[in-house]
Tab-separated table of C-alpha atoms in Angstrom:
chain	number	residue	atom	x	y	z
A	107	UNK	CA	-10.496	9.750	35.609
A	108	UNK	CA	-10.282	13.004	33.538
A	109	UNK	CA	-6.614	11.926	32.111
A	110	UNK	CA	-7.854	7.983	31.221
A	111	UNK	CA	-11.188	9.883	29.327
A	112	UNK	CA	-8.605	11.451	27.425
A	113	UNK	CA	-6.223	9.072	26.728
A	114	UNK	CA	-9.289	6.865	25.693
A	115	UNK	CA	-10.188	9.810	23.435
A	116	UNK	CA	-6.949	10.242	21.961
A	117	UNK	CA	-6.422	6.686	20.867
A	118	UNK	CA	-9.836	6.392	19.363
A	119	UNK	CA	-8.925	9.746	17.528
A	120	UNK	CA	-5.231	8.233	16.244
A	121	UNK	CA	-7.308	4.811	15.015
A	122	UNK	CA	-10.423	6.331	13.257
A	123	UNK	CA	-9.574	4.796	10.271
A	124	UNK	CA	-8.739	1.507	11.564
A	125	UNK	CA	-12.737	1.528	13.236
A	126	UNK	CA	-14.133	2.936	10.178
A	127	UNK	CA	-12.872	-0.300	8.074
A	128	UNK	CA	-14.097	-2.566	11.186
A	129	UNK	CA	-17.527	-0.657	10.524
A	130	UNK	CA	-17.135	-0.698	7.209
A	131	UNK	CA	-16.167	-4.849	6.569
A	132	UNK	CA	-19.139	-5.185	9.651
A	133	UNK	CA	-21.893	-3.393	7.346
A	134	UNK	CA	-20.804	-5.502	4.304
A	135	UNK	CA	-20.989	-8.866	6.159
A	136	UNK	CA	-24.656	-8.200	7.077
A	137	UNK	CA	-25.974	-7.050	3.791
A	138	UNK	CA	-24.284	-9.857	2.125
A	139	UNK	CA	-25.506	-12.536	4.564
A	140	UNK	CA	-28.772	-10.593	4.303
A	141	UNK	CA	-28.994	-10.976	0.582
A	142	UNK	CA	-27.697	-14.239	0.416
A	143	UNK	CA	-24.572	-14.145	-1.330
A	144	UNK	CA	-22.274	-15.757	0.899
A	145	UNK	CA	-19.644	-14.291	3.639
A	146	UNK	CA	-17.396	-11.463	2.991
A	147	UNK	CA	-15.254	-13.074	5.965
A	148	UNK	CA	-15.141	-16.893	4.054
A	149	UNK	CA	-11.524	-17.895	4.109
A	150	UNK	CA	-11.526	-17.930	0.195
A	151	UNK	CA	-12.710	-14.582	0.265
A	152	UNK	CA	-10.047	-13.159	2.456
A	153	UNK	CA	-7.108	-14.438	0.399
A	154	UNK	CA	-8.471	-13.334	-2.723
A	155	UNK	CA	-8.790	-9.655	-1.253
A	156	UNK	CA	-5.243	-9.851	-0.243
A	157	UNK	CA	-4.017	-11.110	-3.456
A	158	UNK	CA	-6.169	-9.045	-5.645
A	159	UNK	CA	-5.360	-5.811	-3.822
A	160	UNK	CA	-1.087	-6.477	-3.195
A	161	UNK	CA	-0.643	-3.473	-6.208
A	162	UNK	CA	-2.647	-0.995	-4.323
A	163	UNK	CA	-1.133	-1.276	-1.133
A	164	UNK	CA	2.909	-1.466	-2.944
A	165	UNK	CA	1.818	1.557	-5.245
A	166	UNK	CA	-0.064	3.474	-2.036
A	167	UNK	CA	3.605	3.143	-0.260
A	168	UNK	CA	5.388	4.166	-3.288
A	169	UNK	CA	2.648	7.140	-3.579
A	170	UNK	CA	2.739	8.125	0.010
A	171	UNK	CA	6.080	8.838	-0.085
A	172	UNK	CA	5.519	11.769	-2.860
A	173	UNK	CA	2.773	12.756	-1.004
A	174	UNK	CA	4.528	13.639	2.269
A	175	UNK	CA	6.457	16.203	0.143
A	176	UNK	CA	3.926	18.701	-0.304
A	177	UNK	CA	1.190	17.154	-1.872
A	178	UNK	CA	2.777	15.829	-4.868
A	179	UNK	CA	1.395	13.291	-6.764
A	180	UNK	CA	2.263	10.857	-9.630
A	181	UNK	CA	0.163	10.147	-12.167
A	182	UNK	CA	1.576	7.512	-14.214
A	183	UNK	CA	1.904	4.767	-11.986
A	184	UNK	CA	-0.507	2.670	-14.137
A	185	UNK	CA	1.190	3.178	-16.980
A	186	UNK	CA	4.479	2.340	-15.900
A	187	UNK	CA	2.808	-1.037	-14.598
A	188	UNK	CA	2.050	-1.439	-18.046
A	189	UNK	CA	5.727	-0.965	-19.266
A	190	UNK	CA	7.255	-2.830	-16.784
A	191	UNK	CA	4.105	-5.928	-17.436
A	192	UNK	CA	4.823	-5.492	-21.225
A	193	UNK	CA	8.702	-5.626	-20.687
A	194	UNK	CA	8.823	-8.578	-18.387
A	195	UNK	CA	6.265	-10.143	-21.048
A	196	UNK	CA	8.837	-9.773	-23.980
A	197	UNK	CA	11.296	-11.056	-21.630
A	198	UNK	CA	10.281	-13.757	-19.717
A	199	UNK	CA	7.474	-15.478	-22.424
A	200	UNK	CA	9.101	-14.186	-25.632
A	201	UNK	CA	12.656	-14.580	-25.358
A	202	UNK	CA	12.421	-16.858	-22.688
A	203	UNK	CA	15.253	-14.946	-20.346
A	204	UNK	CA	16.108	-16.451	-16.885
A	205	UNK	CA	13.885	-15.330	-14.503
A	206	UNK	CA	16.404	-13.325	-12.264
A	207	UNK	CA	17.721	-11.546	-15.085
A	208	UNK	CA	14.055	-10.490	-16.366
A	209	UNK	CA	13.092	-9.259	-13.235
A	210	UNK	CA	16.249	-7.275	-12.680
A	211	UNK	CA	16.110	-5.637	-15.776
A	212	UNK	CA	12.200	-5.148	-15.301
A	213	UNK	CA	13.352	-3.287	-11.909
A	214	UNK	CA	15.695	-1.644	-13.498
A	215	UNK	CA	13.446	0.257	-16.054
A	216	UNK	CA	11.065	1.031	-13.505
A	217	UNK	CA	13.999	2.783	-11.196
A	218	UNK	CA	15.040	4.280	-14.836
A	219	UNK	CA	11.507	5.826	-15.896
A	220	UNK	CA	11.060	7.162	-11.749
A	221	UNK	CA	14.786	8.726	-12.639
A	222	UNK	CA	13.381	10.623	-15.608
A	223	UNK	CA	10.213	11.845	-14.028
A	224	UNK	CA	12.232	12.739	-10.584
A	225	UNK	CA	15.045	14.558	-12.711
A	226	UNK	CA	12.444	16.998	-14.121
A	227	UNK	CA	10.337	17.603	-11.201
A	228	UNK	CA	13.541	18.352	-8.775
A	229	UNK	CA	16.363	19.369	-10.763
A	230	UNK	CA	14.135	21.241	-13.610
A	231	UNK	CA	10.809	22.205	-11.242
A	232	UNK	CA	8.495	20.923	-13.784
A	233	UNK	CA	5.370	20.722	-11.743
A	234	UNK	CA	5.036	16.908	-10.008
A	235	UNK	CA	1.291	17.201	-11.784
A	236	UNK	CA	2.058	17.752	-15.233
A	237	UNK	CA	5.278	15.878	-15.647
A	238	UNK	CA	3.444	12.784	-14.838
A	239	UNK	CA	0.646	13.388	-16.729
A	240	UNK	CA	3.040	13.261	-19.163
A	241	UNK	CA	4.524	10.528	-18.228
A	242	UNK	CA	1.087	8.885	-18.412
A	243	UNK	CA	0.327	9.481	-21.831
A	244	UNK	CA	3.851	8.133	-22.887
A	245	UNK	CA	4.499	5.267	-20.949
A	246	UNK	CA	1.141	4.100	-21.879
A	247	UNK	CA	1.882	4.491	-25.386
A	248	UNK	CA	5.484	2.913	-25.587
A	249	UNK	CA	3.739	-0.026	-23.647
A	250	UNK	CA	0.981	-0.479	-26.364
A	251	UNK	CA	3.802	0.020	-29.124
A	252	UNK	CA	5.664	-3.179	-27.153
A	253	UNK	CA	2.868	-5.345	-27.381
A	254	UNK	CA	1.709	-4.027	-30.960
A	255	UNK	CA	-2.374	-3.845	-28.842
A	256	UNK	CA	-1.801	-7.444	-28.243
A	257	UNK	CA	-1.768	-9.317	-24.701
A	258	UNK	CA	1.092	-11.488	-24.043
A	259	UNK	CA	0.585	-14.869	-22.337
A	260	UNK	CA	0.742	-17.214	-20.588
A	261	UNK	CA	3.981	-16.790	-18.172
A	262	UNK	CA	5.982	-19.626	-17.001
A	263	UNK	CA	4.667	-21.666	-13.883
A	264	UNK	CA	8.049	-20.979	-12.648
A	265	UNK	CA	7.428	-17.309	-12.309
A	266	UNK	CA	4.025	-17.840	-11.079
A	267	UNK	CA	5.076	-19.404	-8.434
A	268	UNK	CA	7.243	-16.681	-7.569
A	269	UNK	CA	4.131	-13.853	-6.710
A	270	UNK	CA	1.186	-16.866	-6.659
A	271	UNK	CA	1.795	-19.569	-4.510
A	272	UNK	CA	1.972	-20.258	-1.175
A	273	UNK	CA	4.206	-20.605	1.584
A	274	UNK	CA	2.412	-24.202	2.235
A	275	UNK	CA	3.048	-27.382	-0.225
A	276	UNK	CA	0.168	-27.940	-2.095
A	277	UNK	CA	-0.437	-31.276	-1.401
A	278	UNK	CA	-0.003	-30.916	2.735
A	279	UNK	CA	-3.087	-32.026	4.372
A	280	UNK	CA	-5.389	-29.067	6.614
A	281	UNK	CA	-4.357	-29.848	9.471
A	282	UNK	CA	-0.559	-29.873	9.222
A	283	UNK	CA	-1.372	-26.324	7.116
A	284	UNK	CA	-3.275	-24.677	9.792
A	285	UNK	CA	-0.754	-25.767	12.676
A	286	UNK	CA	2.331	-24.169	9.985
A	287	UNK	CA	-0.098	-21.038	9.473
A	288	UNK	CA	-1.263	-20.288	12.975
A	289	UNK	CA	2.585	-20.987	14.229
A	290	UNK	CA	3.797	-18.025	11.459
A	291	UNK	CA	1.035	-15.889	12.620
A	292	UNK	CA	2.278	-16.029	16.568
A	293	UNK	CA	5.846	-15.823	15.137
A	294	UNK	CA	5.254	-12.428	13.459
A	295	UNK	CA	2.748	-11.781	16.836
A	296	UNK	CA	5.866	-12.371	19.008
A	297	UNK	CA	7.798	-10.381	16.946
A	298	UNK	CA	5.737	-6.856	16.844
A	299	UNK	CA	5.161	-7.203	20.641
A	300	UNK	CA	8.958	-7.501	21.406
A	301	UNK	CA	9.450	-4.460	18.329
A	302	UNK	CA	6.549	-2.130	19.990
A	303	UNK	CA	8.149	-2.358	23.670
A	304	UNK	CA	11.665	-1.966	22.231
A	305	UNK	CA	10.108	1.282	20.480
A	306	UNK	CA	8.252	2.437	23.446
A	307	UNK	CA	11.547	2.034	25.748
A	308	UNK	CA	13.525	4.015	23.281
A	309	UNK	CA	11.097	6.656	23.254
A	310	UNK	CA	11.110	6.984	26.929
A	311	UNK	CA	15.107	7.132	27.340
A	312	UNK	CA	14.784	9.798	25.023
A	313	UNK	CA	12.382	11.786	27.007
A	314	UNK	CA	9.484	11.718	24.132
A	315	UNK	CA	5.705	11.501	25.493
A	316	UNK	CA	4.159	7.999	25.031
A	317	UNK	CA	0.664	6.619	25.616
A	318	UNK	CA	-0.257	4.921	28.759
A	319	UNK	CA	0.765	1.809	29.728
A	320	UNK	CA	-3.028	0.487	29.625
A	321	UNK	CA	-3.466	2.660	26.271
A	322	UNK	CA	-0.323	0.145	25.129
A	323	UNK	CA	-1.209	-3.049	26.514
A	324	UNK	CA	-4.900	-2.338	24.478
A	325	UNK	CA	-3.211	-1.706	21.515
A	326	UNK	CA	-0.867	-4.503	21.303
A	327	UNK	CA	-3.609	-7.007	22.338
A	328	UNK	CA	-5.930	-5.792	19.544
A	329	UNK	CA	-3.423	-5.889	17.113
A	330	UNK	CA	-2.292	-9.320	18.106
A	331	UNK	CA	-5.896	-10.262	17.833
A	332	UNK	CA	-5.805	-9.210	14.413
A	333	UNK	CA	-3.029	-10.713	13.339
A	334	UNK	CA	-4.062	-14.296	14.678
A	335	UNK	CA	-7.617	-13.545	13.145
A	336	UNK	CA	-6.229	-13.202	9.779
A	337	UNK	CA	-3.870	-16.405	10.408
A	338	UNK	CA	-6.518	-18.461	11.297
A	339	UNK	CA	-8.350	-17.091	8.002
A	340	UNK	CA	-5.469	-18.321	5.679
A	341	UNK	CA	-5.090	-21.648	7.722
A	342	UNK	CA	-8.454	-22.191	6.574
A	343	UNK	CA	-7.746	-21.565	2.996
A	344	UNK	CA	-4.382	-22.363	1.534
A	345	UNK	CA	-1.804	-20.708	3.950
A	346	UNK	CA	-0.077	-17.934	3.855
A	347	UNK	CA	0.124	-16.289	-0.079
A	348	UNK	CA	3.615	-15.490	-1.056
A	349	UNK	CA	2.512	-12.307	-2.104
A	350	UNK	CA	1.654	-11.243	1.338
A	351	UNK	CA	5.240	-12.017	2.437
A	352	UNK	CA	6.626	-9.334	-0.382
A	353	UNK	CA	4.209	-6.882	1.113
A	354	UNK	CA	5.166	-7.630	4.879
A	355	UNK	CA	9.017	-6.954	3.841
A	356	UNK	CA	7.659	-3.534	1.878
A	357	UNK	CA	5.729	-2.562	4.461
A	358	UNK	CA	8.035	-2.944	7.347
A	359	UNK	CA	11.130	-1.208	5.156
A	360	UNK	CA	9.464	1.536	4.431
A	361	UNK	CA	7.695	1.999	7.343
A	362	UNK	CA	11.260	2.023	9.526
A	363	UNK	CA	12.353	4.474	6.735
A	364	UNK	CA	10.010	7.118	7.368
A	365	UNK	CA	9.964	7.221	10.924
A	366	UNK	CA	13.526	5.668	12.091
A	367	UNK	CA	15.530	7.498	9.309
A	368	UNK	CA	17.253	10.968	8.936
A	369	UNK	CA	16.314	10.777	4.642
A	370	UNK	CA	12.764	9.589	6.188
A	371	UNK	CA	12.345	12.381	8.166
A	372	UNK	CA	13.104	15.429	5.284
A	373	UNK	CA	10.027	13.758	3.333
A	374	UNK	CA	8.248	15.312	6.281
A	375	UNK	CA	10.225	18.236	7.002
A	376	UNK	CA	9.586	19.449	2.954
A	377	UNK	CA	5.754	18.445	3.146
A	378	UNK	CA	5.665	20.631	6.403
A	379	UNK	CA	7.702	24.032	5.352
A	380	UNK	CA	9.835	23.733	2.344
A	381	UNK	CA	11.507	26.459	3.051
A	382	UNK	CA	12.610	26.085	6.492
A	383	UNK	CA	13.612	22.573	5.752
A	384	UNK	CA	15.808	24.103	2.820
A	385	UNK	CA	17.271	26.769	5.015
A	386	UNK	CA	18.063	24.060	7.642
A	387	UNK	CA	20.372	22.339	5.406
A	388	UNK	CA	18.089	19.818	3.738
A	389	UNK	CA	18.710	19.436	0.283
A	390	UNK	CA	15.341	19.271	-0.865
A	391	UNK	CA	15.817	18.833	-4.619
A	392	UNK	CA	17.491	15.178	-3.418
A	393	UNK	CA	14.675	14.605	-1.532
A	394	UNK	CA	12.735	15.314	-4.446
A	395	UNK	CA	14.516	12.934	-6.863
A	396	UNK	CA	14.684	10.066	-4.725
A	397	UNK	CA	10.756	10.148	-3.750
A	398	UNK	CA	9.999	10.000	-7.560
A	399	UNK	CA	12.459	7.282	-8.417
A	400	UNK	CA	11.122	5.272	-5.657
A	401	UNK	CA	7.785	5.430	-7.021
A	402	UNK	CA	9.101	4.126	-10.246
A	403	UNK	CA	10.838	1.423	-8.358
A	404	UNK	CA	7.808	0.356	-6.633
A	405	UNK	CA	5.383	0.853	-9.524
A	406	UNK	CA	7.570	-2.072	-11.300
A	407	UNK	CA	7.227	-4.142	-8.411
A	408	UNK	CA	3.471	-4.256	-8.590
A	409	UNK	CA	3.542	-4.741	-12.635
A	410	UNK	CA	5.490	-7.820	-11.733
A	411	UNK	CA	2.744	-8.755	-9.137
A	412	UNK	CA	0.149	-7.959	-11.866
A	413	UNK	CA	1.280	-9.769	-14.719
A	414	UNK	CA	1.793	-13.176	-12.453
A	415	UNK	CA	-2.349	-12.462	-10.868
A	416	UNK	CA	-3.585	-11.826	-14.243
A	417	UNK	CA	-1.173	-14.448	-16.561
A	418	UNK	CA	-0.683	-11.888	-18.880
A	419	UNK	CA	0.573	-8.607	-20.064
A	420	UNK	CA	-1.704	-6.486	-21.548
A	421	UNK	CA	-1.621	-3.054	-22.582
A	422	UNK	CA	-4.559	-1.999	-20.955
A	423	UNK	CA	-3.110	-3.244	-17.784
A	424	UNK	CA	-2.634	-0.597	-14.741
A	425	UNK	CA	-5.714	1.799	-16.223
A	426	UNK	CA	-6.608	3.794	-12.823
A	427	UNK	CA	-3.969	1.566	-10.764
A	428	UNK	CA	-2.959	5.387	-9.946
A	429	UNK	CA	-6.373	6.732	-8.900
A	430	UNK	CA	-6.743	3.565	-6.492
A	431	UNK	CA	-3.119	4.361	-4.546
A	432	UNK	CA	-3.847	8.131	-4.113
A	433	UNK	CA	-7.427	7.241	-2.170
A	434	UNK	CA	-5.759	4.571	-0.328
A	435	UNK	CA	-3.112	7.694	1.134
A	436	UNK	CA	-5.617	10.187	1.313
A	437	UNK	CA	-8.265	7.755	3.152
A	438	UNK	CA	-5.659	6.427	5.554
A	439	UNK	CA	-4.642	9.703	6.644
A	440	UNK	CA	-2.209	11.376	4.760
A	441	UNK	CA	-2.653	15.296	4.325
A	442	UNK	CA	-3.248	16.697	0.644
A	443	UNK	CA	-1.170	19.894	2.113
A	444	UNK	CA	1.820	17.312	2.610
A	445	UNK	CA	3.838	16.411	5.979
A	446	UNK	CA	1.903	14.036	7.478
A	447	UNK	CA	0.270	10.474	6.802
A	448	UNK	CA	2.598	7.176	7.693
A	449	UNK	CA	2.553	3.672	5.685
A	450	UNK	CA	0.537	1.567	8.033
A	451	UNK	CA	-2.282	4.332	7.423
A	452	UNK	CA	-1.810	4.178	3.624
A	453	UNK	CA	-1.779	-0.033	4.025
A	454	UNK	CA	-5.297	0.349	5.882
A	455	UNK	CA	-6.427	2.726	3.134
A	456	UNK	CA	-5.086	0.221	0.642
A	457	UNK	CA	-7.256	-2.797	2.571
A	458	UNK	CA	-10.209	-0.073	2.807
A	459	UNK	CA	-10.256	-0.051	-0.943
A	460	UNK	CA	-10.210	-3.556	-1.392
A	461	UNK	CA	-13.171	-4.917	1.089
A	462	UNK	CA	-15.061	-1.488	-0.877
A	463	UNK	CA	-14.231	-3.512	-3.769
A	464	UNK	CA	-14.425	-6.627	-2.876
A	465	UNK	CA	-17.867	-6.212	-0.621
A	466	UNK	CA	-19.729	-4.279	-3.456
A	467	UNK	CA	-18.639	-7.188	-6.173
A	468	UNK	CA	-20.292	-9.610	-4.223
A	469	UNK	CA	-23.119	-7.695	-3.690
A	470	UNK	CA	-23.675	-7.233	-7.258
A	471	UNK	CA	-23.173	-3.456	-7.287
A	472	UNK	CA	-22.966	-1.598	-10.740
A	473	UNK	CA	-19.416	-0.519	-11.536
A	474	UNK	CA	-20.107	2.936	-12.316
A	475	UNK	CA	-22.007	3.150	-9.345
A	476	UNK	CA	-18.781	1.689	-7.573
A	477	UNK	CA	-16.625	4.367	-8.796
A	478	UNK	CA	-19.350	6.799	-7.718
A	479	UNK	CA	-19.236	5.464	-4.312
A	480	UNK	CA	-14.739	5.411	-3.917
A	481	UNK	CA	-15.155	8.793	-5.666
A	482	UNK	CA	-17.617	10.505	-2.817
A	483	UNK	CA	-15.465	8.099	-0.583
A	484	UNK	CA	-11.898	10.004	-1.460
A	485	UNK	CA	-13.644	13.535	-1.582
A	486	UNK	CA	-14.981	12.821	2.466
A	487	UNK	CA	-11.823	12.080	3.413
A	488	UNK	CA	-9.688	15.271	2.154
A	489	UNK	CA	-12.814	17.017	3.445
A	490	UNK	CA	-11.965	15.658	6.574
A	491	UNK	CA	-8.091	16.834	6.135
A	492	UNK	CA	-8.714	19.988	5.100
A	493	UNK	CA	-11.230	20.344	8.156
A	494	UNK	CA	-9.045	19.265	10.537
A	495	UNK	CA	-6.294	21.507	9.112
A	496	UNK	CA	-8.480	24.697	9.569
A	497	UNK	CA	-9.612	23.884	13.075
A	498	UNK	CA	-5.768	23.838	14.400
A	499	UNK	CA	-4.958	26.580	11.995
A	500	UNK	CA	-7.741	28.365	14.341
A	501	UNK	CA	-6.678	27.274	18.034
């Protein structure tokens, strides 16, 4: 009885998050239906908060990854969504490029400006801090010098349709959508059951501890649940978004990376003890470099995201995109000393953000009392880290 009490504790302690956004999404759904401005769970509702909030969970994966090194942060992830936006506005609306080749080249110079940031902060030690506050200030500018303080629209329907649509024809009737929906949704069901056994097996060869089987079966039912939950949300709407696909494929790359991968694991092994992970034959100034140049590879794949959701580029675009990703890591459970958070915690602190967003919109709550509220939001959640840290530190 003792060992299921703890086993029941122990899971409850390794989801906290994922209750506190259940909670959370809960609290909102009565004080909306309370105040009479609609349902935070309407179908409509829930696709917008997916689509509106893609960036923060692509830059939160992008930003997690520096994170896990010690700490580290990057600053001037909004700004280099504004290059990128500004560059792939030239391209694709002003000189009318092929798509493909616009969005290469819009990769490209996001991989290129995460090279110049990660070449000064591993192979110079420039502090991660002030090299991309730097980085802020002068990607910001060069993207406001592109688009002489002017917006640039609108894009092509053909690259809107590449981040907007969705996986449904537009014209297909609701019930032939919701059977194609709900049959995706037990597809990708099917598919993390069969992964999570396969990863549990493997674990158990290799003589690693694992939860109980009753702890599993609980955990893959829930998240099943989920998953068919939100399917049957989007087969109400419009079907799946294409956007959501893009972050499915980031999510589960990176996500393998981190824990299934030897480069993977030295993100961890620097955020825990820098030097021993130097000493043990990690080259950490590699490490370094290739954390920062992801983030600039990521960063331009949510400009290209942004520009398609908002139509335009615009040189204000991206303003506090950078702000948003950091809470999302910190608030889904990554450690401001470095070594430990994972991507499906920085996703939930990513969706977290959003139904905070999205629940105090409807509601009609001030913006600068909604930044007052994800400010105090962030600061109880490193308290929490740094609480947590001291009470092992003590044991």
């Amino acid at each position: 009885m003792s060992e299921n009490k703890l086993d029941v504790k122990k899971t409850l302690k390794n989801n906290t998050m994922v209750i506190v956004l259940v909670a959370v999404m809960l609290l909102f759904q009565v004080l909306i239906l309370a105040t009479g401005h609609g349902s935070l769970f309407a179908p409509a509702n829930i696709t917008n908060i997916i689509r509106q909030n893609a960036y923060v969970a692509i830059l939160a994966t992008g930003m997690l990854l520096c994170i896990l090194t010690g700490g580290n942060i990057d600053l001037s992830v909004g700004s280099v969504v504004a290059l990128v936006g500004a560059l792939a506005g030239v391209l694709v609306v002003n000189l009318h490029m092929p798509l493909v080749l616009a969005i290469i080249l819009c990769l490209l110079m996001g991989i290129l400006i995460g090279a110049f940031h990660g070449f000064f902060i591993a192979y110079i030690h420039i502090p991660p801090f002030i090299t991309t506050l730097a980085g802020m200030l002068l990607w910001r500018g060069v993207a406001t010098i592109i688009l002489d303080g002017k917006p640039i629209a609108p894009f092509p329907a053909k690259y809107l349709k590449l981040f907007e649509s969705f996986v449904a024809k537009e014209n297909m009737s609701e019930m032939p959508l919701f059977i194609l929906t709900m049959a995706i949704a037990v597809i990708c069901c099917i598919i993390f059951v069969v992964a999570e056994i396969r990863k549990r097996a493997a674990k158990i060869r290799k003589g690693y501890t694992v939860d109980s089987k009753a702890s599993f079966i609980i955990k893959l039912v829930l998240l099943s649940a989920v998953i068919l939950l939100l399917g049957q949300f989007l087969a109400r709407d419009r079907g799946i978004p294409v956007v959501l696909i893009l972050l499915a494929v980031i999510i589960a790359v990176y996500a393998y990376f981190t824990q299934n991968t030897v480069p993977g694991r030295y993100l961890y092994a620097i955020g825990g003890n820098e030097k021993a992970a130097k000493l043990s034959g990690v080259n950490t100034d590699n490490v370094m470099f290739f954390a920062y140049t992801n983030m600039g590879f990521l960063s331009a794949v949510a400009a290209l995201v942004c520009v398609a959701r908002f139509n335009s580029a615009q040189p204000t675009a991206g303003n506090s995109y950078e702000m948003d990703a950091i809470a999302s890591c910190f608030i889904g459970g990554a450690s401001a000393y470095g070594g430990t958070g994972t991507v499906a915690g920085a996703v939930i602190g990513a969706i977290f953000m959003g139904v905070l967003n999205n629940g105090m919109s409807i509601l009609g709550v001030d913006m600068n009392w909604q930044r007052a509220v994800k400010g105090m939001v962030l600061l109880l959640a490193v308290i929490f880290d740094v609480v947590s840290k001291n009470k092992k530190s003590k044991k």
